Each structure stands twice: as C-alpha cells, then as structure tokens.
Short mmCIF file of N, CA and C in Angstrom, two decimals:
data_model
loop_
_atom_site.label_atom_id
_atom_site.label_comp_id
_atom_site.label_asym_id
_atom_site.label_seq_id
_atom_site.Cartn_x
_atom_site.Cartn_y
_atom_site.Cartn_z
N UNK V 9 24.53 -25.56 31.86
CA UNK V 9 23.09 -25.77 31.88
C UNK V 9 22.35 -24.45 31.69
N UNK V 10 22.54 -23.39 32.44
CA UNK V 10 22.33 -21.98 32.49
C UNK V 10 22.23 -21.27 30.60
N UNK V 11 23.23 -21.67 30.48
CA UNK V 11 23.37 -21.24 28.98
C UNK V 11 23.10 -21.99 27.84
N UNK V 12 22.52 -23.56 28.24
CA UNK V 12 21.56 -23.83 26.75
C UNK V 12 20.35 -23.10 27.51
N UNK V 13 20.00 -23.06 28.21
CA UNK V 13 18.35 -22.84 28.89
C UNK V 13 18.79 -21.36 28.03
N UNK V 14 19.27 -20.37 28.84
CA UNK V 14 19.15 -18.75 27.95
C UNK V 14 19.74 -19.00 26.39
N UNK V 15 20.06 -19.62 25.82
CA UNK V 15 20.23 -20.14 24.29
C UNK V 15 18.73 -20.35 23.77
N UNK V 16 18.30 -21.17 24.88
CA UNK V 16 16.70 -21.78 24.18
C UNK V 16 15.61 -21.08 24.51
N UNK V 17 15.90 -20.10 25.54
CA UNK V 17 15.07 -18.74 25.34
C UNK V 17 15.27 -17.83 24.30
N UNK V 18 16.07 -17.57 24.12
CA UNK V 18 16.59 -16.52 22.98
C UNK V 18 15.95 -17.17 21.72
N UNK V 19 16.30 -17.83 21.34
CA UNK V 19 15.54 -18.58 20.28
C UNK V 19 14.30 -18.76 19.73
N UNK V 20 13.69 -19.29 21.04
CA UNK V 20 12.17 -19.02 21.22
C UNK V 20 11.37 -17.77 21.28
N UNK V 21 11.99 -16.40 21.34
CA UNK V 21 11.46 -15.21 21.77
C UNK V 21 11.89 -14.71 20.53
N UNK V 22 13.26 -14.98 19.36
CA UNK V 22 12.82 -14.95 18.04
C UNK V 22 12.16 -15.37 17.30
N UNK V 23 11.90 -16.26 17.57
CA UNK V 23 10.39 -17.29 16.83
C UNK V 23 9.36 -16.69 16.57
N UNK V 24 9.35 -16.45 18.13
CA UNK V 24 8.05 -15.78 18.30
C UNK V 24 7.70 -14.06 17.46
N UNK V 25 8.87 -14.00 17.32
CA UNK V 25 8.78 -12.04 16.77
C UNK V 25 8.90 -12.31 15.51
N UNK V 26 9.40 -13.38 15.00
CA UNK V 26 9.19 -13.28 13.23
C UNK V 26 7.84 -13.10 12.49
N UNK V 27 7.66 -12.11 11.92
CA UNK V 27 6.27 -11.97 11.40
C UNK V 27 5.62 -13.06 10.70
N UNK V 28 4.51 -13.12 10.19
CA UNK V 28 3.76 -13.87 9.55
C UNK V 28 3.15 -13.76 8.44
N UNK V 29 3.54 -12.43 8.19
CA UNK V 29 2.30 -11.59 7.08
C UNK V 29 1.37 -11.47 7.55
N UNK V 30 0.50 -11.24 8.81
CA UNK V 30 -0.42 -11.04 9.39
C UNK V 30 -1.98 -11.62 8.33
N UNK V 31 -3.19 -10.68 8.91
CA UNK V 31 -4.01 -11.03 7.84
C UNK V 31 -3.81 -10.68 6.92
N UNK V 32 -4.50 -10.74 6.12
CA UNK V 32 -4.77 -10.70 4.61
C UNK V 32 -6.06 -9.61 4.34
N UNK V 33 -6.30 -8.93 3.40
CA UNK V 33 -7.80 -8.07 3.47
C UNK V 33 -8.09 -9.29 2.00
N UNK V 34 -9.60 -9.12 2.56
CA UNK V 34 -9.99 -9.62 1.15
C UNK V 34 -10.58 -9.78 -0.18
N UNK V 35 -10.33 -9.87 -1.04
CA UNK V 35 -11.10 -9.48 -2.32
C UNK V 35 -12.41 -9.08 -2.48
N UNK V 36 -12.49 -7.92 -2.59
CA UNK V 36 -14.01 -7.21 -2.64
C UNK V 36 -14.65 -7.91 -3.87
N UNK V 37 -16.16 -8.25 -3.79
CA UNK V 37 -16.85 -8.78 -4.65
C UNK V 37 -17.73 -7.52 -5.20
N UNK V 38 -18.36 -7.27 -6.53
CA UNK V 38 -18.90 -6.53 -6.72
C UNK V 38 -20.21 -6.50 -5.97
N UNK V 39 -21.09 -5.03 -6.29
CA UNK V 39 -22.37 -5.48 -5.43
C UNK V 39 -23.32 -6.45 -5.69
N UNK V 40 -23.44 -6.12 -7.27
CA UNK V 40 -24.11 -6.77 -7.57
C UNK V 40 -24.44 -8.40 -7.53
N UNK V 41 -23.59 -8.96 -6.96
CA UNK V 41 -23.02 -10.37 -6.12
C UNK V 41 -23.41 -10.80 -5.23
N UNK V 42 -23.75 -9.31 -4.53
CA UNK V 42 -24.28 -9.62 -2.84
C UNK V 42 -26.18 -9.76 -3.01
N UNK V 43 -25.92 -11.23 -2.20
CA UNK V 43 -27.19 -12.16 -2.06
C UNK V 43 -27.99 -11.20 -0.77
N UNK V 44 -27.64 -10.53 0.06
CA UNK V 44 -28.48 -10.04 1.51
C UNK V 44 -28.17 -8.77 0.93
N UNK V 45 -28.44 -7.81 2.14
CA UNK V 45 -28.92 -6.51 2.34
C UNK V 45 -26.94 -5.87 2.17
N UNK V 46 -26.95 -5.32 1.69
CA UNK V 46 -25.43 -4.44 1.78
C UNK V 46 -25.36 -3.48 3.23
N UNK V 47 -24.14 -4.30 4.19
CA UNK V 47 -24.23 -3.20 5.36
C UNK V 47 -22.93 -2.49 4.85
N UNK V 48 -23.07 -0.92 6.01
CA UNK V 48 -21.81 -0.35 6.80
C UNK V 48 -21.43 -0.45 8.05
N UNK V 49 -19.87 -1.39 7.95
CA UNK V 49 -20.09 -1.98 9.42
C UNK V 49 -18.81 -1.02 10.08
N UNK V 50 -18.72 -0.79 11.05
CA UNK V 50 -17.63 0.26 11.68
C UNK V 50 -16.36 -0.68 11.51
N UNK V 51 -16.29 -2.03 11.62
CA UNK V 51 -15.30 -2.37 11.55
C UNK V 51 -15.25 -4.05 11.20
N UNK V 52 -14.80 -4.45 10.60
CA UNK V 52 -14.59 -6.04 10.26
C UNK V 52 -13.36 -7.22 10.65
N UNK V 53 -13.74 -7.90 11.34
CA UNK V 53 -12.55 -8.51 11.62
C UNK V 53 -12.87 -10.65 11.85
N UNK V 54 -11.87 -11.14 11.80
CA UNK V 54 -12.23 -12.52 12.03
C UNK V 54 -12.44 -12.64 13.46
N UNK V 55 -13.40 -13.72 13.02
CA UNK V 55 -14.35 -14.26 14.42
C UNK V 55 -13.39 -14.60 15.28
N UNK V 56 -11.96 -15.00 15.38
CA UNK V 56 -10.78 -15.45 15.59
C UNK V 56 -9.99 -13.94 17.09
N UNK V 57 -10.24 -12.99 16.49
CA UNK V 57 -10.08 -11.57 16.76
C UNK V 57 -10.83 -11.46 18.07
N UNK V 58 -9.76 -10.65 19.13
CA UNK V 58 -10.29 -10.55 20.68
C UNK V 58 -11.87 -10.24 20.94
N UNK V 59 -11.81 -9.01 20.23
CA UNK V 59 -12.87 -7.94 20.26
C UNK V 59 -14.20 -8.84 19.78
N UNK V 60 -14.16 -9.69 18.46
CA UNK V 60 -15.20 -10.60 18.17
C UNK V 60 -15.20 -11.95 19.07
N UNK V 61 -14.12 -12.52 19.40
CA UNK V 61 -14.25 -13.50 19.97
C UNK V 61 -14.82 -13.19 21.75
N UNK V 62 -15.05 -12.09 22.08
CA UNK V 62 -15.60 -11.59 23.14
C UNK V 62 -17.24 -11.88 23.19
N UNK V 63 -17.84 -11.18 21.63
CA UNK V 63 -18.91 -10.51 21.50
C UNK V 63 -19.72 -12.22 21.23
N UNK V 64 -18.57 -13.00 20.25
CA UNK V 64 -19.06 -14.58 20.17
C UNK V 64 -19.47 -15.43 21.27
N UNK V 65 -18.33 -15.28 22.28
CA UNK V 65 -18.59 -16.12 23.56
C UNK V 65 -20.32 -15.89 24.56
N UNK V 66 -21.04 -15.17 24.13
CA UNK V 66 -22.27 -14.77 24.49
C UNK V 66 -23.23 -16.20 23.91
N UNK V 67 -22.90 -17.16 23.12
CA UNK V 67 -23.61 -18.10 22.54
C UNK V 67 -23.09 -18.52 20.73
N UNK V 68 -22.74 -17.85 20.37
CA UNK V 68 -23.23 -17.17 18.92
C UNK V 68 -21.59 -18.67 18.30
N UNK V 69 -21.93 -19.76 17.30
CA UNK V 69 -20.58 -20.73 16.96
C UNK V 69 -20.49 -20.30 15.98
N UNK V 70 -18.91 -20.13 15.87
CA UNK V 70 -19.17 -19.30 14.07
C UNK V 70 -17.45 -19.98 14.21
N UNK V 71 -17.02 -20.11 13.15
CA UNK V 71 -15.59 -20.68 12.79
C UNK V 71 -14.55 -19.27 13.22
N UNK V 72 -13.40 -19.79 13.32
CA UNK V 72 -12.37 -18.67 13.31
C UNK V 72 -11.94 -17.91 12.13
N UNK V 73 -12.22 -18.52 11.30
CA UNK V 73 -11.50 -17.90 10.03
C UNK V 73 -12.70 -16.88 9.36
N UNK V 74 -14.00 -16.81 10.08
CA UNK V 74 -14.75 -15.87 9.87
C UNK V 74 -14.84 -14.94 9.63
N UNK V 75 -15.38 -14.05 8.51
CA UNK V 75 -14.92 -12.48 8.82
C UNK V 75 -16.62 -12.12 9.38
N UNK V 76 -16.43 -11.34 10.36
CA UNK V 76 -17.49 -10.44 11.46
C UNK V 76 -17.15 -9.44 10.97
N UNK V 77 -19.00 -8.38 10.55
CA UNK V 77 -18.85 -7.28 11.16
C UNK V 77 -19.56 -6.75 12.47
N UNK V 78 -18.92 -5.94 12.82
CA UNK V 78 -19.16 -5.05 13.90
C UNK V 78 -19.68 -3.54 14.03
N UNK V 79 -21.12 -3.67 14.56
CA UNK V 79 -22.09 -2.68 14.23
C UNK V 79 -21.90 -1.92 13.05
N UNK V 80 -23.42 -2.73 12.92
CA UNK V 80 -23.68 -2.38 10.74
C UNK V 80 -24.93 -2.29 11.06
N UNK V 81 -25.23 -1.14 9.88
CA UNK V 81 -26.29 -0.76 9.44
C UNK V 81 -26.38 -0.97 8.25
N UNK V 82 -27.70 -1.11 7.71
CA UNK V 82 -27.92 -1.40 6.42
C UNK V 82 -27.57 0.08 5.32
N UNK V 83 -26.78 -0.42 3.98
CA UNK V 83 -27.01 0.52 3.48
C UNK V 83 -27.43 0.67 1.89
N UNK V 84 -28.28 2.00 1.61
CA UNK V 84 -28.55 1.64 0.27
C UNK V 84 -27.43 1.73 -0.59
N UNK V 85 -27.54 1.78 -2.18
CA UNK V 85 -26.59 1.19 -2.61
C UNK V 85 -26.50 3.11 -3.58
N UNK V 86 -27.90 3.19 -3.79
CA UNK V 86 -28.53 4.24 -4.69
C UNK V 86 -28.33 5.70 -3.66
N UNK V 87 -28.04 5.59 -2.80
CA UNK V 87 -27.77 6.53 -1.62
C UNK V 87 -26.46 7.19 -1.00
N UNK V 88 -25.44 6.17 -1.34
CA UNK V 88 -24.16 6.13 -1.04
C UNK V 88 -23.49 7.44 -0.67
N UNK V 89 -23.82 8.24 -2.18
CA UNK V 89 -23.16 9.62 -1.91
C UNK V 89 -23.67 10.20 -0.86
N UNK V 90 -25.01 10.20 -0.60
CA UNK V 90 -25.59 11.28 0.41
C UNK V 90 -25.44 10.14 2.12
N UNK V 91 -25.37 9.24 1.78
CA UNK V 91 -25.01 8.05 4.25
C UNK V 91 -24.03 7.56 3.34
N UNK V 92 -23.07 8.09 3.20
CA UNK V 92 -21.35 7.87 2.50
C UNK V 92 -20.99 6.88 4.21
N UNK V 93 -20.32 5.82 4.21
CA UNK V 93 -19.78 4.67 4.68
C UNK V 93 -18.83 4.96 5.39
N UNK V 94 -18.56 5.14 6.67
CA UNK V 94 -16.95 5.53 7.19
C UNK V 94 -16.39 4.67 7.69
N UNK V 95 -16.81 3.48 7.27
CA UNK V 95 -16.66 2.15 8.01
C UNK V 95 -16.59 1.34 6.83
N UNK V 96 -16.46 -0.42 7.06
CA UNK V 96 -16.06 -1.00 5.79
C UNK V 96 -17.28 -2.05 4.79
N UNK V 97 -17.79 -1.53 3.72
CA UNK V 97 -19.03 -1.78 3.21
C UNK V 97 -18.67 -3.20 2.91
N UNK V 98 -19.85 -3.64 3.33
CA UNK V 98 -20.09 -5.92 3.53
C UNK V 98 -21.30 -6.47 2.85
N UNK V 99 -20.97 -6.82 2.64
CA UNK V 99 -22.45 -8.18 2.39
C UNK V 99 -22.40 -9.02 2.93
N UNK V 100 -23.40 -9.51 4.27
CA UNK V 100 -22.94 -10.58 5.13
C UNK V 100 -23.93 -11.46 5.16
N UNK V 101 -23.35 -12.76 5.46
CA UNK V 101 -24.93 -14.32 5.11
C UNK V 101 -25.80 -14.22 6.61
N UNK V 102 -25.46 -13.14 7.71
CA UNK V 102 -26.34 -13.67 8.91
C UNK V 102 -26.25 -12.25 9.49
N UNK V 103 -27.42 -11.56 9.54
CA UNK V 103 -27.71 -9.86 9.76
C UNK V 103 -28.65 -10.10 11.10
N UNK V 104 -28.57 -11.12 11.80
CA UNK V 104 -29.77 -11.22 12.50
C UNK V 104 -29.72 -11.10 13.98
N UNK V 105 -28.44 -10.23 13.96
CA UNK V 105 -28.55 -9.67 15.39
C UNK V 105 -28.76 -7.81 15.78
N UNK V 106 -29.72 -7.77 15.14
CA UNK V 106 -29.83 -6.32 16.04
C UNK V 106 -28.35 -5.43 15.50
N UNK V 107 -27.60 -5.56 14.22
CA UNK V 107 -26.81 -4.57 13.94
C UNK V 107 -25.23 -4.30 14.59
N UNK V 108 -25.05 -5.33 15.74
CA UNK V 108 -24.35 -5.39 16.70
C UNK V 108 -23.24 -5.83 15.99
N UNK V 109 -23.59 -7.65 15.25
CA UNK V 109 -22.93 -8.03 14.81
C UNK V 109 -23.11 -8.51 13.15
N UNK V 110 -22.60 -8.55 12.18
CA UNK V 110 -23.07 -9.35 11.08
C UNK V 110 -21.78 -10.51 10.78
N UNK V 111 -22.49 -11.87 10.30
CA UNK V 111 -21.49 -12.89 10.58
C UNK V 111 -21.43 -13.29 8.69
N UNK V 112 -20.55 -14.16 8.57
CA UNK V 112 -20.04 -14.21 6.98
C UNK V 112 -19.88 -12.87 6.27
N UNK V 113 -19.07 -12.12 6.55
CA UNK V 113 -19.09 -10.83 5.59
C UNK V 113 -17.92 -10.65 4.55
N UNK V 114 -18.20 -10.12 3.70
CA UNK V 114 -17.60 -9.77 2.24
C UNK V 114 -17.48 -8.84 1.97
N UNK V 115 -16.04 -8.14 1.66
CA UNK V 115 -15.98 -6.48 1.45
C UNK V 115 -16.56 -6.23 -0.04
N UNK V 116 -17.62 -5.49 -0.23
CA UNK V 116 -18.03 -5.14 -1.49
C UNK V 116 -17.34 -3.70 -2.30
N UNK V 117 -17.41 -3.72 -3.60
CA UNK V 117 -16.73 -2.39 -3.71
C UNK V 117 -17.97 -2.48 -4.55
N UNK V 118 -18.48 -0.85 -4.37
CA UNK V 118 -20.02 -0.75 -5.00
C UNK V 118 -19.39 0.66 -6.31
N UNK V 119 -18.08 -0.49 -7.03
CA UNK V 119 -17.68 0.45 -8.16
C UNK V 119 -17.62 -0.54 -9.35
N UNK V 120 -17.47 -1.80 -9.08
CA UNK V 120 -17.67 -2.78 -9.52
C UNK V 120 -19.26 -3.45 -10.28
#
C-alpha cells in the first residue's frame, strides 16, 4: 500500500515539474496601429499573474488571459530618443486608472 501511494507521489510531483513552455511574448503591432495613447509601462504581464491579480482584486473584472500594464506613462512617439522607455512600450484599450494600471495592452515596436 505504502509503495503505490509513494509511486503515485512520485508521479504526480513529475507532472507537476514538466514544463509548459510558459508564456508566450507577443507580437508587437506597429505604432501606427495603436488606436489610444502609446504608454511606457515598467512592466507587462497577464491579468492571470500574482502581482496583477493582486492590483485586480481591488474591483477592477478583466479576463485572465489579459495582458496588464503596470505603471505607465504616456509616451510620445516623436520623443523616444530623448524619455527613451526602460520598460515595455504598449498600446492599451483602458488607460483610466491614474497610470497604475493599463488593461488590454499590446507590445508596440515604434520601428515598424
């Protein structure tokens, strides 16, 4: 008995460690594409993600498969070289929190 039970642990704790391919990054759209304001957000991640699903639980329903950014500022496009981005440049459908968060975001490459 002892040894299907540690058989069917063992098993299960490889399961669990087999990777997945984790996320995915995703296809940058050019700028010229982007419908809102172009942010720089320090960091982007799905709504799914601890750190966002923290900042979500405050009210805010947004799907899991979301990509969030996380504190963004707007940026120009004509400016770039001189407030250069150290964070990951978005175009997002919902800017309407105070910079904290931006919800639907899209990595833009402003080479495109």
């Amino acid at each position: 008995m002892q040894f299907i039970l540690i058989t069917a642990l063992a098993l299960a704790s490889v399961a669990v460690a087999i990777p997945t391919g984790g996320p995915t990054t995703p296809t940058p759209i050019p700028a010229s594409q982007c419908t809102g304001p172009i942010q720089c957000c320090n960091s982007v991640q799905s709504a799914g993600a601890p750190a966002v699903a923290t900042i979500l639980g405050l009210g805010i329903n947004v799907g899991l498969n979301v990509m969030v950014g996380l504190t963004c500022s707007p940026l120009s496009i004509f400016g770039i070289g001189e407030n250069s981005c150290t964070g990951e440049i978005v175009c997002c459908t919902n800017n309407s929190f105070g910079g904290l968060i931006a919800i639907g975001c899209t990595v833009v490459d402003i080479n495109l």
